[in-house]
Amino acid sequence: MTFEYEDIGNNNVMITAYNGNEAHLIIPSTYEGKTVTDISVNVFYQNNIIESVSGESIRTIRDGENYIGAFSDCESLQFVYFPNIQFIGDYAFSDCTNLSTFSNRSIHYLISIGEASFNNCSTLKTFCNGDLPKLTTIGNYAFNFCLQLSTFCSGILPELITIKNRAFKGCSTLDTFHDGNIPELLIIDSGAFYDCTKLSTFCTGNIPKLISIFDEAFNNCSIMNTFSNGNLPTLQYIGNNVFQYTS
């Protein structure tokens, strides 16, 4: 059997192990009449055969442990497509150094991107070429040192609330975080865009609910000349060195 499963209740199962050698892996939607919804820790860790992976029914990639996630160090992985994903767990794709695209279309149900989930995905150019209508949280170090990330989301971000500590640190190709409004954003955490040396504009639209920008959030964004093209009526706190070494 290529996959091993665990029953997690509610007629759902979780993948706990993979024993195959497919380069282009399609995860089955069902197993013994139950829906395959989750991927457990370390299932594909250091699998250097898989070049692409997709799964229509996958909703959750579980949090990693000891800095290792479900797909960590999959050096051949280039493309991922989970259209119904809701939660991307901690370290899920960390150190997938050839991953270029996570999704080439909208991800309608994604709520949370976990800590260091794409850390050091050094060739990741696009996270989502479309909308992220339910995304609320981008975790600590989520895209840390994604050196070629030029586009995070090409569509709407209507529910985004928090960009956490150093989420995009060292994304030296990112030039605009979002082209449009971010209506629910409350917090930009410490060092969130530290060393994003090509970031010229954070947001081209309005951020009407922003409350806090914490220390060094945009430190060394050396060519940044626009934070937002709209008003910031609720902004209460700007931390230390937030815009240090910006233009």
Coordinates of N, CA and C in Angstrom, one line a residue, residues 10-152:
N10 N -15.3 11.6 12.2 CA -16.2 12.3 11.3 C -16.1 11.8 9.9
N11 N -15.8 10.5 9.7 CA -15.7 9.9 8.4 C -14.5 10.4 7.6
N12 N -13.4 10.9 8.3 CA -12.2 11.4 7.7 C -11.0 10.5 8.1
V13 N -10.0 10.5 7.3 CA -8.7 9.9 7.6 C -7.5 10.8 7.3
M14 N -6.4 10.5 8.0 CA -5.2 11.3 7.8 C -4.1 10.4 7.3
I15 N -3.3 10.9 6.4 CA -2.2 10.2 5.8 C -1.0 10.3 6.9
T16 N -0.5 9.1 7.2 CA 0.5 9.0 8.2 C 1.9 8.6 7.7
A17 N 1.9 8.0 6.5 CA 3.1 7.5 5.9 C 2.9 7.3 4.4
Y18 N 4.0 7.4 3.6 CA 4.0 7.3 2.2 C 5.2 6.4 1.8
N19 N 4.9 5.4 1.0 CA 5.9 4.4 0.6 C 6.1 4.3 -0.9
G20 N 5.6 5.3 -1.6 CA 5.7 5.2 -3.1 C 6.9 5.9 -3.7
N21 N 7.0 5.9 -5.0 CA 8.1 6.6 -5.8 C 7.6 7.4 -6.9
E22 N 6.4 8.0 -6.8 CA 5.8 8.8 -7.9 C 6.5 10.1 -7.9
A23 N 6.8 10.6 -9.1 CA 7.4 11.9 -9.3 C 6.2 13.0 -9.3
H24 N 5.1 12.6 -9.9 CA 3.9 13.5 -9.9 C 2.8 12.8 -9.1
L25 N 2.7 13.2 -7.9 CA 1.8 12.5 -6.9 C 0.5 13.1 -6.8
I26 N -0.6 12.3 -7.0 CA -2.0 12.7 -6.8 C -2.5 12.0 -5.6
I27 N -2.8 12.7 -4.6 CA -3.3 12.0 -3.3 C -4.8 11.7 -3.5
P28 N -5.1 10.4 -3.3 CA -6.5 10.0 -3.4 C -7.5 10.8 -2.5
S29 N -8.7 11.0 -2.9 CA -9.7 11.8 -2.1 C -10.3 10.9 -1.1
T30 N -10.3 9.6 -1.3 CA -11.0 8.7 -0.3 C -10.2 7.5 -0.1
Y31 N -10.4 6.9 1.1 CA -9.8 5.6 1.5 C -10.9 4.8 2.2
E32 N -11.3 3.7 1.7 CA -12.3 2.8 2.3 C -13.5 3.6 2.7
G33 N -14.0 4.4 1.7 CA -15.2 5.2 1.9 C -15.1 6.4 2.7
K34 N -13.9 6.7 3.3 CA -13.7 7.9 4.1 C -12.9 9.0 3.4
T35 N -13.1 10.2 3.7 CA -12.4 11.3 3.0 C -11.0 11.5 3.6
V36 N -10.1 11.7 2.7 CA -8.7 11.9 3.1 C -8.5 13.4 3.2
T37 N -8.5 13.9 4.4 CA -8.5 15.3 4.7 C -7.2 15.9 5.3
D38 N -6.3 15.1 5.9 CA -5.2 15.6 6.6 C -3.9 14.9 6.2
I39 N -2.8 15.6 6.3 CA -1.5 15.0 6.1 C -0.7 15.2 7.4
S40 N -0.2 14.1 8.0 CA 0.5 14.2 9.3 C 1.9 14.7 9.2
V41 N 2.6 14.8 10.3 CA 4.0 15.2 10.4 C 4.9 14.3 9.7
N42 N 5.9 14.9 8.9 CA 7.1 14.1 8.4 C 6.7 13.1 7.3
V43 N 5.5 13.1 6.8 CA 5.1 12.0 5.9 C 6.0 12.0 4.6
F44 N 6.3 13.2 4.1 CA 7.1 13.3 2.9 C 8.5 13.9 3.1
Y45 N 8.9 13.9 4.4 CA 10.2 14.6 4.8 C 11.4 14.0 4.0
Q46 N 12.1 14.9 3.3 CA 13.3 14.5 2.6 C 13.0 13.5 1.4
N47 N 11.8 13.6 0.9 CA 11.5 12.8 -0.3 C 12.0 13.6 -1.5
N48 N 13.0 13.1 -2.2 CA 13.7 13.8 -3.3 C 13.2 13.3 -4.6
I49 N 12.1 12.5 -4.7 CA 11.6 12.0 -5.9 C 10.4 12.9 -6.4
I50 N 9.5 13.3 -5.4 CA 8.3 14.0 -5.8 C 8.6 15.4 -6.4
E51 N 8.1 15.6 -7.6 CA 8.3 16.9 -8.3 C 7.0 17.8 -8.2
S52 N 5.8 17.1 -8.1 CA 4.6 17.8 -7.9 C 3.6 17.0 -7.1
V53 N 2.8 17.7 -6.3 CA 1.8 17.0 -5.5 C 0.5 17.8 -5.5
S54 N -0.6 17.0 -5.6 CA -1.9 17.6 -5.5 C -2.9 16.7 -4.8
G55 N -3.9 17.3 -4.3 CA -5.0 16.6 -3.6 C -6.2 17.4 -3.4
E56 N -7.3 17.0 -4.0 CA -8.5 17.7 -4.0 C -9.2 17.8 -2.6
S57 N -9.0 16.8 -1.8 CA -9.7 16.7 -0.5 C -8.9 17.2 0.7
I58 N -7.6 17.5 0.5 CA -6.8 17.8 1.6 C -7.2 19.2 2.2
R59 N -7.4 19.2 3.5 CA -7.8 20.5 4.2 C -6.7 20.9 5.1
T60 N -6.0 20.0 5.7 CA -5.0 20.4 6.8 C -3.7 19.7 6.6
I61 N -2.6 20.4 6.6 CA -1.3 19.9 6.7 C -0.9 20.2 8.1
R62 N -0.7 19.1 8.9 CA -0.5 19.3 10.4 C 0.8 20.0 10.7
D63 N 0.8 20.6 11.9 CA 2.0 21.3 12.4 C 3.2 20.3 12.4
G64 N 4.4 20.8 12.0 CA 5.6 20.0 12.2 C 6.1 20.0 13.6
E65 N 7.1 19.2 13.8 CA 7.8 19.0 15.1 C 9.3 19.1 14.9
N66 N 10.0 19.7 15.9 CA 11.4 19.8 15.8 C 11.9 20.4 14.5
Y67 N 11.2 21.4 14.0 CA 11.6 22.2 12.8 C 11.4 21.4 11.5
I68 N 10.7 20.3 11.6 CA 10.4 19.4 10.4 C 8.9 19.3 10.2
G69 N 8.5 19.5 8.9 CA 7.1 19.5 8.6 C 6.8 18.4 7.6
A70 N 5.6 18.3 7.1 CA 5.2 17.2 6.2 C 6.0 17.1 5.0
F71 N 6.4 18.2 4.4 CA 7.1 18.2 3.1 C 8.5 18.8 3.2
S72 N 9.0 19.0 4.4 CA 10.3 19.6 4.6 C 11.4 18.9 3.8
D73 N 12.3 19.7 3.2 CA 13.5 19.2 2.5 C 13.1 18.3 1.4
C74 N 12.0 18.5 0.7 CA 11.7 17.8 -0.5 C 12.4 18.6 -1.7
E75 N 13.6 18.3 -2.0 CA 14.4 19.1 -2.8 C 14.0 19.1 -4.3
S76 N 13.2 18.1 -4.7 CA 12.8 18.1 -6.1 C 11.4 18.7 -6.3
L77 N 10.7 19.0 -5.2 CA 9.3 19.5 -5.3 C 9.3 20.9 -5.9
Q78 N 8.5 21.0 -7.0 CA 8.4 22.3 -7.7 C 7.0 22.9 -7.7
F79 N 6.0 22.1 -7.6 CA 4.6 22.6 -7.7 C 3.7 21.9 -6.8
V80 N 2.8 22.6 -6.1 CA 1.8 22.1 -5.2 C 0.5 22.6 -5.5
Y81 N -0.5 21.8 -5.4 CA -1.9 22.2 -5.6 C -2.9 21.5 -4.7
F82 N -3.3 22.2 -3.7 CA -4.4 21.7 -2.7 C -5.5 22.7 -2.7
P83 N -6.5 22.6 -3.6 CA -7.5 23.7 -3.8 C -8.4 23.9 -2.6
N84 N -8.5 22.9 -1.7 CA -9.4 23.0 -0.6 C -8.7 23.1 0.7
I85 N -7.4 23.5 0.7 CA -6.6 23.6 1.9 C -7.1 24.7 2.8
Q86 N -7.2 24.4 4.1 CA -7.6 25.4 5.1 C -6.5 25.8 6.0
F87 N -5.6 24.9 6.4 CA -4.6 25.1 7.3 C -3.2 24.5 6.8
I88 N -2.2 25.4 6.7 CA -0.9 24.9 6.3 C -0.1 25.0 7.6
G89 N 0.3 23.9 8.1 CA 1.0 23.8 9.4 C 2.4 24.3 9.5
D90 N 2.9 24.4 10.7 CA 4.3 24.9 10.9 C 5.3 24.0 10.2
Y91 N 6.2 24.6 9.5 CA 7.3 24.0 8.8 C 6.9 23.1 7.6
A92 N 5.7 23.2 7.2 CA 5.1 22.3 6.2 C 6.0 22.1 5.0
F93 N 6.5 23.2 4.4 CA 7.3 23.1 3.2 C 8.7 23.7 3.4
S94 N 9.1 23.8 4.6 CA 10.4 24.4 4.9 C 11.5 23.7 4.1
D95 N 12.4 24.6 3.5 CA 13.6 24.1 2.8 C 13.3 23.3 1.6
C96 N 12.2 23.5 1.0 CA 11.9 23.0 -0.3 C 12.5 23.9 -1.4
T97 N 13.7 23.8 -1.6 CA 14.5 24.8 -2.3 C 14.2 24.9 -3.8
N98 N 13.5 24.0 -4.4 CA 13.1 24.1 -5.8 C 11.6 24.4 -6.0
L99 N 10.9 24.6 -4.9 CA 9.4 24.9 -5.0 C 9.3 26.3 -5.6
S100 N 8.6 26.4 -6.8 CA 8.4 27.6 -7.5 C 7.0 28.2 -7.4
T101 N 6.0 27.4 -7.2 CA 4.6 27.8 -7.2 C 3.9 27.0 -6.2
F102 N 3.1 27.6 -5.3 CA 2.3 26.8 -4.4 C 0.9 26.6 -5.1
S103 N 0.3 27.7 -5.6 CA -1.0 27.6 -6.3 C -1.1 28.5 -7.4
N104 N -1.5 28.1 -8.6 CA -1.6 28.9 -9.7 C -3.0 29.5 -9.9
R105 N -3.8 29.3 -8.9 CA -5.2 29.9 -8.9 C -5.6 30.2 -7.5
S106 N -6.8 30.7 -7.3 CA -7.3 31.1 -6.0 C -7.4 29.9 -5.0
I107 N -7.2 30.2 -3.7 CA -7.3 29.2 -2.7 C -8.4 29.7 -1.8
H108 N -9.6 29.2 -2.0 CA -10.8 29.8 -1.5 C -11.0 29.6 0.0
Y109 N -10.4 28.5 0.6 CA -10.7 28.1 2.0 C -9.5 28.3 2.9
L110 N -8.4 28.7 2.5 CA -7.2 28.8 3.3 C -7.4 29.9 4.4
I111 N -7.2 29.5 5.7 CA -7.4 30.4 6.8 C -6.1 30.8 7.4
S112 N -5.1 29.9 7.5 CA -3.9 30.2 8.2 C -2.7 29.5 7.6
I113 N -1.6 30.3 7.5 CA -0.3 29.8 7.1 C 0.6 29.8 8.3
G114 N 1.1 28.6 8.6 CA 1.8 28.4 9.9 C 3.3 28.9 9.9
E115 N 3.8 28.8 11.1 CA 5.2 29.3 11.4 C 6.2 28.6 10.5
A116 N 7.1 29.4 9.8 CA 8.2 28.9 9.0 C 7.7 27.8 7.9
S117 N 6.5 27.9 7.5 CA 5.9 26.9 6.6 C 6.6 26.9 5.3
F118 N 7.1 28.0 4.8 CA 7.8 28.1 3.6 C 9.2 28.7 3.8
N119 N 9.7 28.5 5.0 CA 11.1 29.1 5.3 C 12.1 28.5 4.3
N120 N 12.9 29.4 3.8 CA 14.0 29.1 2.9 C 13.6 28.3 1.7
C121 N 12.4 28.6 1.2 CA 12.0 28.1 -0.1 C 12.5 29.1 -1.1
S122 N 13.8 29.0 -1.4 CA 14.6 30.1 -2.0 C 14.2 30.3 -3.5
T123 N 13.5 29.4 -4.2 CA 13.1 29.7 -5.5 C 11.6 29.9 -5.7
L124 N 10.9 30.0 -4.6 CA 9.4 30.3 -4.6 C 9.2 31.6 -5.2
K125 N 8.5 31.7 -6.3 CA 8.2 33.0 -7.0 C 6.8 33.5 -6.7
T126 N 5.8 32.6 -6.6 CA 4.4 33.0 -6.4 C 3.8 32.0 -5.4
F127 N 3.2 32.6 -4.3 CA 2.4 31.8 -3.4 C 1.1 31.5 -4.0
C128 N 0.3 32.5 -4.3 CA -1.0 32.3 -4.9 C -1.3 33.2 -6.0
N129 N -1.5 32.7 -7.2 CA -1.9 33.5 -8.3 C -3.4 33.6 -8.4
G130 N -4.0 34.3 -7.5 CA -5.4 34.4 -7.4 C -5.8 35.0 -6.0
D131 N -7.0 34.7 -5.6 CA -7.6 35.3 -4.4 C -7.3 34.4 -3.2
L132 N -7.2 35.0 -2.0 CA -7.2 34.3 -0.7 C -8.3 34.9 0.2
P133 N -9.5 34.6 -0.1 CA -10.7 35.3 0.5 C -10.9 35.0 2.0
K134 N -10.3 33.9 2.5 CA -10.5 33.6 4.0 C -9.2 33.6 4.8
L135 N -8.1 34.0 4.2 CA -6.9 34.0 4.9 C -6.9 35.1 6.0
T136 N -6.6 34.6 7.3 CA -6.6 35.6 8.4 C -5.2 35.8 9.0
T137 N -4.3 34.8 8.9 CA -3.0 34.8 9.6 C -1.9 34.3 8.7
I138 N -0.8 35.1 8.7 CA 0.5 34.6 8.1 C 1.5 34.5 9.3
G139 N 2.0 33.3 9.6 CA 2.7 33.0 10.8 C 4.1 33.5 10.8
N140 N 4.7 33.4 12.0 CA 6.1 33.8 12.2 C 7.0 33.1 11.1
Y141 N 7.9 33.9 10.5 CA 8.9 33.3 9.6 C 8.3 32.5 8.4
A142 N 7.0 32.7 8.1 CA 6.3 31.9 7.2 C 7.0 31.8 5.8
F143 N 7.5 33.0 5.3 CA 8.2 33.1 4.0 C 9.6 33.6 4.2
N144 N 10.2 33.4 5.4 CA 11.6 33.8 5.7 C 12.5 33.4 4.6
F145 N 13.3 34.3 4.0 CA 14.3 34.0 3.0 C 13.8 33.3 1.8
C146 N 12.6 33.6 1.4 CA 12.1 33.2 0.1 C 12.6 34.3 -0.9
L147 N 13.8 34.0 -1.4 CA 14.6 35.1 -2.0 C 14.0 35.5 -3.4
Q148 N 13.3 34.6 -4.0 CA 12.7 35.0 -5.3 C 11.2 35.3 -5.3
L149 N 10.6 35.4 -4.1 CA 9.2 35.6 -4.0 C 8.9 37.1 -4.5
S150 N 8.2 37.1 -5.6 CA 7.9 38.5 -6.2 C 6.4 38.8 -6.0
T151 N 5.6 37.7 -5.9 CA 4.1 37.8 -5.7 C 3.6 36.9 -4.6
F152 N 3.0 37.5 -3.6 CA 2.4 36.7 -2.5 C 1.0 36.3 -2.9

